[in-house]
CSV table of C-alpha atoms and ligand atoms in Angstrom, one decimal:
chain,number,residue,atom,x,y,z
A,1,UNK,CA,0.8,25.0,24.6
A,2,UNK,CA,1.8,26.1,21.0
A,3,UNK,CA,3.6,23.9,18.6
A,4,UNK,CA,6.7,24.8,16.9
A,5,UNK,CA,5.6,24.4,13.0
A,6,UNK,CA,8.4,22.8,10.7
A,7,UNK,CA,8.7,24.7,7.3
A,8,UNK,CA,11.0,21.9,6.2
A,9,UNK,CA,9.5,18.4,7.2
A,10,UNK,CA,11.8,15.7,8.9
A,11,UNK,CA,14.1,13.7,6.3
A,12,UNK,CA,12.5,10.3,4.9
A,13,UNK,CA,14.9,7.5,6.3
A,14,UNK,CA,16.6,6.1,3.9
A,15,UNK,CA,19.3,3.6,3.8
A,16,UNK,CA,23.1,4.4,3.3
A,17,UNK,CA,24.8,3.9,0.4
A,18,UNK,CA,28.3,4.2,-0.4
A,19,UNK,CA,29.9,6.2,-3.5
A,20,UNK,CA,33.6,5.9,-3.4
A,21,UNK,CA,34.2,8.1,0.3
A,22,UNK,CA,30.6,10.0,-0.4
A,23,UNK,CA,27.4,8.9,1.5
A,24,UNK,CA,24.4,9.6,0.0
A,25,UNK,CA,21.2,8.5,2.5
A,26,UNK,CA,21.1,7.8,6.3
A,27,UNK,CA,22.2,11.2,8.4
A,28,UNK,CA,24.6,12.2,5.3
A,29,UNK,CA,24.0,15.4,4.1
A,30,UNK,CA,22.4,16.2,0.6
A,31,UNK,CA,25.1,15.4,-2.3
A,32,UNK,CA,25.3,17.4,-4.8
A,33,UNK,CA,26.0,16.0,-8.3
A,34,UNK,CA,26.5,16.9,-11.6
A,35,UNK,CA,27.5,15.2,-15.1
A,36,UNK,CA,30.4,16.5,-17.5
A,37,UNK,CA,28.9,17.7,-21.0
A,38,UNK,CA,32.7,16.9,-22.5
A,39,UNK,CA,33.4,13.9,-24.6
A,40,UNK,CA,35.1,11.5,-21.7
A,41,UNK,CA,37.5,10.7,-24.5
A,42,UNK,CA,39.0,13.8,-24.0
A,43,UNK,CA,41.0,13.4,-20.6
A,44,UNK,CA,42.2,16.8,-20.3
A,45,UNK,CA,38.9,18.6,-21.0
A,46,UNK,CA,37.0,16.4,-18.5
A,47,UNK,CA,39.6,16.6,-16.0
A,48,UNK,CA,39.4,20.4,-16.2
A,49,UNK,CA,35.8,20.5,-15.8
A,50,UNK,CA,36.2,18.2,-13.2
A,51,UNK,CA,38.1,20.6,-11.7
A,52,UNK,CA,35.9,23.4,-11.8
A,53,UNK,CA,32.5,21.2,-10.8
A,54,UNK,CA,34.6,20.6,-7.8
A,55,UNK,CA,35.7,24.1,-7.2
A,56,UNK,CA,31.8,25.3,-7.5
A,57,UNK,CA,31.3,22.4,-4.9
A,58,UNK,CA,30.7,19.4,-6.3
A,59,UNK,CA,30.6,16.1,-4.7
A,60,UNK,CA,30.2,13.3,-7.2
A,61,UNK,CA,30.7,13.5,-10.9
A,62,UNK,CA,28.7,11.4,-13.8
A,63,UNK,CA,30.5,11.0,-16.9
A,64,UNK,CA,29.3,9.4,-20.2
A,65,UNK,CA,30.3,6.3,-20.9
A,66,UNK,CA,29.5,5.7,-24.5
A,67,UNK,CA,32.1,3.2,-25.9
A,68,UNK,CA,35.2,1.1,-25.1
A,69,UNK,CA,38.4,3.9,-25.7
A,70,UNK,CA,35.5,6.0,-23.2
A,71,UNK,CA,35.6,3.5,-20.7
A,72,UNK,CA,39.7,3.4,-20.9
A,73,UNK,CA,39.4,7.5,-21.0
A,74,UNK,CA,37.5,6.0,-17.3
A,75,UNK,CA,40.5,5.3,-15.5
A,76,UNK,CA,42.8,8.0,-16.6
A,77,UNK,CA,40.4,10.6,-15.2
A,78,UNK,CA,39.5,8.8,-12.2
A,79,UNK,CA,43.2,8.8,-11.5
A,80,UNK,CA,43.7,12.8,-10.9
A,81,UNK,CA,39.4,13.4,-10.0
A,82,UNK,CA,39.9,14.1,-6.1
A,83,UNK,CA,35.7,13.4,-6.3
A,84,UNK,CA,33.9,9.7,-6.5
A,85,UNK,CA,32.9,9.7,-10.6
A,86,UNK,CA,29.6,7.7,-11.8
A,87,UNK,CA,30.0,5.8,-15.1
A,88,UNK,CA,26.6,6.2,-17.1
A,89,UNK,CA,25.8,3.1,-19.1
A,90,UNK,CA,23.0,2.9,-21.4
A,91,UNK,CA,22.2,-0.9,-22.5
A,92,UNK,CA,25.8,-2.9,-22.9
A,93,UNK,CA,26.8,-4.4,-20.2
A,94,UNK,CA,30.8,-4.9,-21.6
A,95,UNK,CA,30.9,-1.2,-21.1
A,96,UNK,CA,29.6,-1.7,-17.2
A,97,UNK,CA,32.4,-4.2,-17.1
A,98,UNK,CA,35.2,-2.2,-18.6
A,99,UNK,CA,33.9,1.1,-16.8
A,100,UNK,CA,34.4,-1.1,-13.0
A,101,UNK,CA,37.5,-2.1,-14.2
A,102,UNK,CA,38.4,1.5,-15.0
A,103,UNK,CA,37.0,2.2,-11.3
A,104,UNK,CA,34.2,4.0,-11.3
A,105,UNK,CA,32.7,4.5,-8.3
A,106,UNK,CA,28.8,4.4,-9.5
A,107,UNK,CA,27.0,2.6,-12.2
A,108,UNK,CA,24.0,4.4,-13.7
A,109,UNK,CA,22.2,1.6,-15.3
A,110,UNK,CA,18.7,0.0,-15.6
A,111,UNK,CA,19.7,-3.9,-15.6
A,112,UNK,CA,16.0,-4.3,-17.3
A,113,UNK,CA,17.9,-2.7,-20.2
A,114,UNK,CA,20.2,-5.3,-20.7
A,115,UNK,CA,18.0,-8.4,-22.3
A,116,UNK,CA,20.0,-11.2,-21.2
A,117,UNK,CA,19.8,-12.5,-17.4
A,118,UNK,CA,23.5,-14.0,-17.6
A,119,UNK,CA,25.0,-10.5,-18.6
A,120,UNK,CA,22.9,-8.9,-15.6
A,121,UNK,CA,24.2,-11.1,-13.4
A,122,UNK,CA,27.9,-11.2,-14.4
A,123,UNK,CA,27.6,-6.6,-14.3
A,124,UNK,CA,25.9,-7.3,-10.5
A,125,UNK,CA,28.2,-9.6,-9.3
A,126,UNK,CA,31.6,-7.4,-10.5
A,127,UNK,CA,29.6,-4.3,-8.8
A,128,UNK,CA,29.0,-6.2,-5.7
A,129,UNK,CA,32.2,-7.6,-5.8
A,130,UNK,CA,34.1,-3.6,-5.5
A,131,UNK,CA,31.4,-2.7,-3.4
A,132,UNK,CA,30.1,0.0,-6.4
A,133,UNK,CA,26.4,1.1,-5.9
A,134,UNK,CA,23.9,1.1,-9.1
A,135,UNK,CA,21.9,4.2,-9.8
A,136,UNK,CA,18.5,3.1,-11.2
A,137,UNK,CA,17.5,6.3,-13.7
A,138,UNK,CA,13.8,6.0,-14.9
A,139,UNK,CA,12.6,9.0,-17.0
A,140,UNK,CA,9.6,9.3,-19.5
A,141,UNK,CA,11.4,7.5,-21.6
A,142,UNK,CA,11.6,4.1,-19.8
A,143,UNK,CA,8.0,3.7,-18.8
A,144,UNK,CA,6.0,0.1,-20.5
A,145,UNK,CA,3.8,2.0,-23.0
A,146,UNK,CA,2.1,-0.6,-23.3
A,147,UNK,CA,1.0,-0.9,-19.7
A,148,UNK,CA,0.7,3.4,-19.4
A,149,UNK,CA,-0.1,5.0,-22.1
A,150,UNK,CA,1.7,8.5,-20.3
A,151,UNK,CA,4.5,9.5,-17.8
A,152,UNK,CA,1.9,9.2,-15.0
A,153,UNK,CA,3.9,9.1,-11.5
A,154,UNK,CA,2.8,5.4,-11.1
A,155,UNK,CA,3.9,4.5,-14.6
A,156,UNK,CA,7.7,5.5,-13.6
A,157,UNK,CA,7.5,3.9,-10.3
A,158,UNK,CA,6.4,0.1,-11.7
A,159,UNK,CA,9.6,1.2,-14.1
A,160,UNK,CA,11.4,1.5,-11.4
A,161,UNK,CA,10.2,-1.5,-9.8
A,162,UNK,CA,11.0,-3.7,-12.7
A,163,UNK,CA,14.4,-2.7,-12.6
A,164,UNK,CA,14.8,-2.4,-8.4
A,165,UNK,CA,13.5,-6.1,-8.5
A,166,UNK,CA,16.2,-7.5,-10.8
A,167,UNK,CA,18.6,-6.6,-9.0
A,168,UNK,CA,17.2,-7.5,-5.4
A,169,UNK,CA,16.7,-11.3,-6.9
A,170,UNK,CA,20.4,-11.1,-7.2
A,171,UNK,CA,20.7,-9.8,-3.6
A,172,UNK,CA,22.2,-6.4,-4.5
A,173,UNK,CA,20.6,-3.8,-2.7
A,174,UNK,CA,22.9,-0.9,-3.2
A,175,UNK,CA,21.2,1.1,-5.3
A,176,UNK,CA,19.6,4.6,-5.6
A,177,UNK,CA,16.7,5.8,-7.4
A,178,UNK,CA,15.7,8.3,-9.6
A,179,UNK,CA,12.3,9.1,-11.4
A,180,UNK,CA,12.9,12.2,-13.5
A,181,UNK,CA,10.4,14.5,-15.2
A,182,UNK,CA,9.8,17.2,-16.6
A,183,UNK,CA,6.3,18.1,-15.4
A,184,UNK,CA,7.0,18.7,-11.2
A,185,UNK,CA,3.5,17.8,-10.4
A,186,UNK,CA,4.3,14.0,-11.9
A,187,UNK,CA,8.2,13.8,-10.6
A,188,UNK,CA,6.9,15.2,-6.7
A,189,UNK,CA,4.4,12.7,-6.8
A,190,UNK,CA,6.4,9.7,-8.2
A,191,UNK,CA,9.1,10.6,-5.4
A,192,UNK,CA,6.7,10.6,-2.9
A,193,UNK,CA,4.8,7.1,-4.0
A,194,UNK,CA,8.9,5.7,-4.4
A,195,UNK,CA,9.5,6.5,-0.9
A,196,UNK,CA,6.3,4.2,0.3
A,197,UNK,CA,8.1,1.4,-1.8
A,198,UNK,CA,11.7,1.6,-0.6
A,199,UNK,CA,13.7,2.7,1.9
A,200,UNK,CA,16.9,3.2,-0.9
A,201,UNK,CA,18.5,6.8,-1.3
A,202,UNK,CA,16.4,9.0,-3.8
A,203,UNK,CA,18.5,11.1,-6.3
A,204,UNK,CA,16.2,13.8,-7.1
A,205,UNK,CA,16.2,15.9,-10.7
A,206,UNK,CA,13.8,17.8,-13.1
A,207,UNK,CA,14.7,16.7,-16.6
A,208,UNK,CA,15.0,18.4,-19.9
A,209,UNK,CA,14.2,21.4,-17.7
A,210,UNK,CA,15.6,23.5,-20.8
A,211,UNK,CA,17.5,26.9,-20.3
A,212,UNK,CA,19.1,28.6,-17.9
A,213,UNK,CA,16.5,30.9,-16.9
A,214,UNK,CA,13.4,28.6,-17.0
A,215,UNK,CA,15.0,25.6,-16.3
A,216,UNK,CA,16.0,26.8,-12.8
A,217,UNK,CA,13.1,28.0,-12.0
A,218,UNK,CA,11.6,24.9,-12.8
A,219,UNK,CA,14.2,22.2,-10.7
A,220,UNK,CA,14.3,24.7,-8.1
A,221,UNK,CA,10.5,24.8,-7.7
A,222,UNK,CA,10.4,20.4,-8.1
A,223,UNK,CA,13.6,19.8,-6.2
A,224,UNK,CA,12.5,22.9,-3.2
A,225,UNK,CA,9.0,21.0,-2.9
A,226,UNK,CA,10.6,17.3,-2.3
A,227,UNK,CA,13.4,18.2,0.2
A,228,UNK,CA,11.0,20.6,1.7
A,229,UNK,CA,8.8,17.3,2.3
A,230,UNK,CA,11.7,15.5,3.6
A,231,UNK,CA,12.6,13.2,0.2
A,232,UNK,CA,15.8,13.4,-1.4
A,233,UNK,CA,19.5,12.3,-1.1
A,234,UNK,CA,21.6,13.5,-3.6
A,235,UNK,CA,20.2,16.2,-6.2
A,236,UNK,CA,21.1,16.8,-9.7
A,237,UNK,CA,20.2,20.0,-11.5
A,238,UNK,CA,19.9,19.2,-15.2
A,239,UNK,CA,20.4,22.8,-17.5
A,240,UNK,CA,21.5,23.2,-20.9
A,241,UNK,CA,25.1,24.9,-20.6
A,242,UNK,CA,28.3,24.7,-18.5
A,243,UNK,CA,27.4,22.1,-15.5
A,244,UNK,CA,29.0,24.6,-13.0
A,245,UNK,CA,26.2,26.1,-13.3
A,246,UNK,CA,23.4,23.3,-12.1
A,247,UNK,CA,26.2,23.1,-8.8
A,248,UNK,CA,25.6,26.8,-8.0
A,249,UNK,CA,21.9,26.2,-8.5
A,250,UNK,CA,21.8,23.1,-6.2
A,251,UNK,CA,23.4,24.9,-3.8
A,252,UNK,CA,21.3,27.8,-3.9
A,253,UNK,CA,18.5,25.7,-3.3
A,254,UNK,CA,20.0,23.8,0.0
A,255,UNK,CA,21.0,26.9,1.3
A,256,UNK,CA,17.4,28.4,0.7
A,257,UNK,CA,15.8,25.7,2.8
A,258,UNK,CA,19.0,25.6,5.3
A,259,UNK,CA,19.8,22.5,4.8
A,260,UNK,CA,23.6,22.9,4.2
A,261,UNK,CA,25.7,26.0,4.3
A,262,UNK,CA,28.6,26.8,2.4
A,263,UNK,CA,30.3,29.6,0.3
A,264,UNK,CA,29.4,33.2,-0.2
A,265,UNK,CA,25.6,34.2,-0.8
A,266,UNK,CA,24.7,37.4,-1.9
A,267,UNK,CA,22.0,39.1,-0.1
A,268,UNK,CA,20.7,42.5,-2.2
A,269,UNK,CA,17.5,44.7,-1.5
A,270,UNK,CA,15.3,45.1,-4.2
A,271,UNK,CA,16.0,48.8,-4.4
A,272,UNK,CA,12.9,51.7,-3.9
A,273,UNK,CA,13.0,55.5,-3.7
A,274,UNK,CA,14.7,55.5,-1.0
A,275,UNK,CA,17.7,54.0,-3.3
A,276,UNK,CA,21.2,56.0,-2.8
A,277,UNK,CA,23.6,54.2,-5.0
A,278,UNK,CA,23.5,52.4,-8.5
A,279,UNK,CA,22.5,49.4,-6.6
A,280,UNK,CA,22.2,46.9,-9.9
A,281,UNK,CA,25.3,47.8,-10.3
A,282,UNK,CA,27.2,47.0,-7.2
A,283,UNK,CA,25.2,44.2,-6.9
A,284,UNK,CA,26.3,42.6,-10.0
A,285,UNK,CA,29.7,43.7,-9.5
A,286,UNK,CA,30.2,42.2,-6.0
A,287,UNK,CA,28.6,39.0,-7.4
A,288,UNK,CA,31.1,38.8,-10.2
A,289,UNK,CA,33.9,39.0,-7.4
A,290,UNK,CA,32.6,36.7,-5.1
A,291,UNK,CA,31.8,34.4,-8.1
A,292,UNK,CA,35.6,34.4,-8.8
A,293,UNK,CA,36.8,33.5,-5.1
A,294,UNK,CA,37.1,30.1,-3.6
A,295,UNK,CA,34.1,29.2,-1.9
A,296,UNK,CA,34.6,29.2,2.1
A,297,UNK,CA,33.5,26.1,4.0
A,298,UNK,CA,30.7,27.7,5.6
A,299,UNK,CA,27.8,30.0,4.5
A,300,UNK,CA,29.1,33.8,4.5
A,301,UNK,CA,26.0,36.7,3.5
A,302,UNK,CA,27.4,39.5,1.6
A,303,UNK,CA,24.8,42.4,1.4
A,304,UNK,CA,24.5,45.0,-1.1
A,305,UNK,CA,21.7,48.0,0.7
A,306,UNK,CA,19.9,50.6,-1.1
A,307,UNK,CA,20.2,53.2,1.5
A,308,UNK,CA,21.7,53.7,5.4
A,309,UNK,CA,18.2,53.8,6.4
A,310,UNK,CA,16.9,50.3,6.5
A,311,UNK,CA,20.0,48.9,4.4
A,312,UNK,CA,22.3,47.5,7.6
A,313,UNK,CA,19.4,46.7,9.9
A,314,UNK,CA,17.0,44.3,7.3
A,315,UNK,CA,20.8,43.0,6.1
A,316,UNK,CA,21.7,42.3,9.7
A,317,UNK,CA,22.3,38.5,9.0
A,318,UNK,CA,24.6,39.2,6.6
A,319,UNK,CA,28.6,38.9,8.1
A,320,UNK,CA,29.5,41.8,5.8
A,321,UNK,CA,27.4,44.4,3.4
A,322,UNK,CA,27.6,47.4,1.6
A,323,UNK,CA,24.9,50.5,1.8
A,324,UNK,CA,24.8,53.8,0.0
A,325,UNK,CA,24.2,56.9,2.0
A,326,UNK,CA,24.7,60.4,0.3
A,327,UNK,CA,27.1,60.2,-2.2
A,328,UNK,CA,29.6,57.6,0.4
A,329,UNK,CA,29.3,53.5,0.4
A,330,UNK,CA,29.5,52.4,3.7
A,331,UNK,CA,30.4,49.1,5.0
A,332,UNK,CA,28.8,47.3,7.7
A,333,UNK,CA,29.5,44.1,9.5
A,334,UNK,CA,26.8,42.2,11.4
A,335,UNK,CA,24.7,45.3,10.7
A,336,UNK,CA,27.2,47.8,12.3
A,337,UNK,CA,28.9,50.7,10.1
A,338,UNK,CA,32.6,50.1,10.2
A,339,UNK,CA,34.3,52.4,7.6
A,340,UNK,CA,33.0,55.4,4.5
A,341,UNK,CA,34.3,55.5,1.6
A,342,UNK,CA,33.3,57.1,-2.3
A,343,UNK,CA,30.5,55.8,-3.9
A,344,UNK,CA,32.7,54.6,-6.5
A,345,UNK,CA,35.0,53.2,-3.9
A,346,UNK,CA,32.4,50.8,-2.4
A,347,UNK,CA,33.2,47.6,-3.6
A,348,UNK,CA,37.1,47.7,-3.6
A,349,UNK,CA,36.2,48.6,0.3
A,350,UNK,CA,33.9,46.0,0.7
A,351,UNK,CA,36.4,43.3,-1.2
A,352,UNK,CA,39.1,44.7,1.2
A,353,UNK,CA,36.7,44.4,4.2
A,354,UNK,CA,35.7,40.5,3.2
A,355,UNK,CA,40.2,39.8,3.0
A,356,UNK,CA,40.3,41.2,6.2
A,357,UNK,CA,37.3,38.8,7.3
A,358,UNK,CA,38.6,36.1,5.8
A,359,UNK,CA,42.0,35.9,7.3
A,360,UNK,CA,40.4,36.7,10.6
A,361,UNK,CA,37.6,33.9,10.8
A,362,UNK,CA,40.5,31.8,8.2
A,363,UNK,CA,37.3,30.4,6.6
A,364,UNK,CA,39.5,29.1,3.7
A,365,UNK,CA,41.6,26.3,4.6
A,366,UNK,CA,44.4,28.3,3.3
A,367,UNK,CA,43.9,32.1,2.4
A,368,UNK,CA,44.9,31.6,-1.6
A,369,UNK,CA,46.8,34.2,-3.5
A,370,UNK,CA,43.1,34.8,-5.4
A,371,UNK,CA,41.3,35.7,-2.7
A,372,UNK,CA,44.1,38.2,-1.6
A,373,UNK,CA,44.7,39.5,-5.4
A,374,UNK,CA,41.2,40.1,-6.1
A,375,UNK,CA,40.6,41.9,-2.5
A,376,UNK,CA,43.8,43.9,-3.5
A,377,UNK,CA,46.1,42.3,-0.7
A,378,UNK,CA,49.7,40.8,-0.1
A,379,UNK,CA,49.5,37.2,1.5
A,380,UNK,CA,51.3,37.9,4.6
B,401,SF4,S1,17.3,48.9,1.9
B,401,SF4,FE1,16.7,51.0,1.5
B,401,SF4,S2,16.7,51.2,-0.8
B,401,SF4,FE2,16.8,49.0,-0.3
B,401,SF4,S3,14.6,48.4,-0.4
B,401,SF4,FE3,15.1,48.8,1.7
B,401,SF4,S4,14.5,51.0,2.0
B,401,SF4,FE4,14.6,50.6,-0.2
């Protein structure tokens, strides 16, 4: 009798935890989370990137928390954000006050930071008292170096410790994890000795994992490896640059290892002499398109093929594609040809094609005047 072989390995159990109307651990699925890089005292900017993390398909925000008139900043934004918001507090514990008053929804804190037992205590017992979870955030930078001399995966685990303990002597055991590095050998590794420890919800990151370019690679190869062993809860892809972008890489990465499913994903062959059409081209074009749209709810593949030959039939999970044949574009559906047009045609076609799709399957909530002005359509 054979066995069916997992590629992705069954989800460590972890314990629920609330964030404002977001679950992250249990059955919930994988939250995806991101941190403004705009000064919090500046409402309007924040809300607007709020806006857009949101759009990209965001589910919790983190926004700095530096000083008081930032903690009042709090409350206005958490007024119009639609999405829980996480208050990050480095070392005062007035600012963890004033940012629960202001509502946030998350702490991230390390109570070890804060000296004093009393002002530990008074932070838990307003946090337990709104029902607001703690992140725990341990990094290279919060290991004893006294006790480990380097970020080993054991060093940022006792850190972790330290701080998990404090607050389970208070009785508060809402609280997530996190154990970021940069090297993914060390960060895999400390995940995987944290989830032996605890059964708490494990916020997974690379940090400081630099550029664009490198820095994805990097988080998608650390954060691939631990969900694809089962660990991690909510995920946080930390680039320098516009945070939209670490949303659109997190959710590149869940939809790699199908474990959730949602907006367009482009699907292009890698071109070869059998090539028919300027295929970097239409590739990047349909990508800037799609890029623009709202995302739908659920996973649609969009396929830009090289040639009629192979194009449609190794694209044939894609819902919709285009292929080159002899001076046409021709668009397929489910791996089917279903109109020719020009070459130079192609991807007004294919946008047309996708409207058409999209009011058919209504896989936006509402089919928005964007989606029908880009594909060149009237809302009917
Ligand atoms: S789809 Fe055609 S052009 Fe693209 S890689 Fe395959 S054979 Fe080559």
């Amino acid at each position: 009798m054979s066995t069916k072989l997992q590629g992705v390995l069954p989800r460590h159990k972890t314990r629920p935890v609330q964030v404002g109307k977001v679950t992250i651990g249990g059955d919930a699925p994988i939250v995806v989370q991101s941190m403004c890089d705009t000064d919090t005292r500046d409402v309007e900017a924040t809300c607007e990137q709020i806006a857009r993390l949101v759009d990209a398909g965001c589910d919790i925000v983190r926004l700095a928390v530096p000083d008081m008139e930032a903690a009042e900043a709090f409350a206005k934004i958490k007024k119009r954000s639609i999405v829980p918001l996480v208050a990050d507090i480095h070392f005062n514990y007035k600012l963890a006050l004033a940012a629960l008053e202001s509502g946030a929804d998350k702490l991230r804190l390390n109570p070890g930071n804060i000296r004093e037992p009393e002002r530990v205590k008074q932070v838990v017992t307003a946090a337990k008292a709104r029902g607001v979870p703690i992140r725990i955030g341990v990094n290279a930078g919060s290991i004893d170096r006294s006790r480990f001399p380097e970020p080993t995966p054991e060093a940022l685990v006792d850190s972790a410790l330290g701080h998990i303990r404090i607050l389970e002597e208070l009785d508060f055991m809402d609280y997530i994890v996190s154990l970021k590095a940069f090297d993914v050998p060390t960060a895999v590794a400390a995940y995987r000795l944290m989830a032996q420890e605890r059964d708490c919800p494990l916020h997974i990151g690379i940090t400081e994992s630099g550029l664009p370019w490198a820095g994805t690679i990097r988080s998608a190869t650390g954060l691939g490896t631990l969900l694809s062993m089962g660990l991690g809860d909510t995920m946080r892809i930390s680039l320098v640059g516009d945070p939209v972008e670490e949303v659109k890489v997190c959710w590149e990465v869940l939809k790699s290892l199908n474990l959730r499913h949602k907006g367009f994903t482009l699907i292009a062959c890698p071109s070869c002499g059998r090539c028919e059409i300027d295929l970097q081209g239409a590739a990047e074009e349909v990508h800037r398109r799609l890029q623009t749209l709202p995302q739908p709810d659920h996973e649609y593949k969009v396929a830009v093929m090289g040639c009629v030959v192979n194009g449609p039939g190794e694209a044939q999970e894609a819902e919709i594609g285009i292929t080159g044949g002899d001076g046409l574009g021709l668009i397929f559906r489910k791996g089917k040809i279903v109109r020719k047009v020009k070459e130079e045609q192609m991807v007004d076609a294919l946008m047309e094609e996708l409207r058409q799709l999209s009011v058919e399957n209504s896989f936006h909530e509402e089919v928005t005047p964007d989606i029908l002005s880009l594909a060149g359509g009237k809302k009917s």
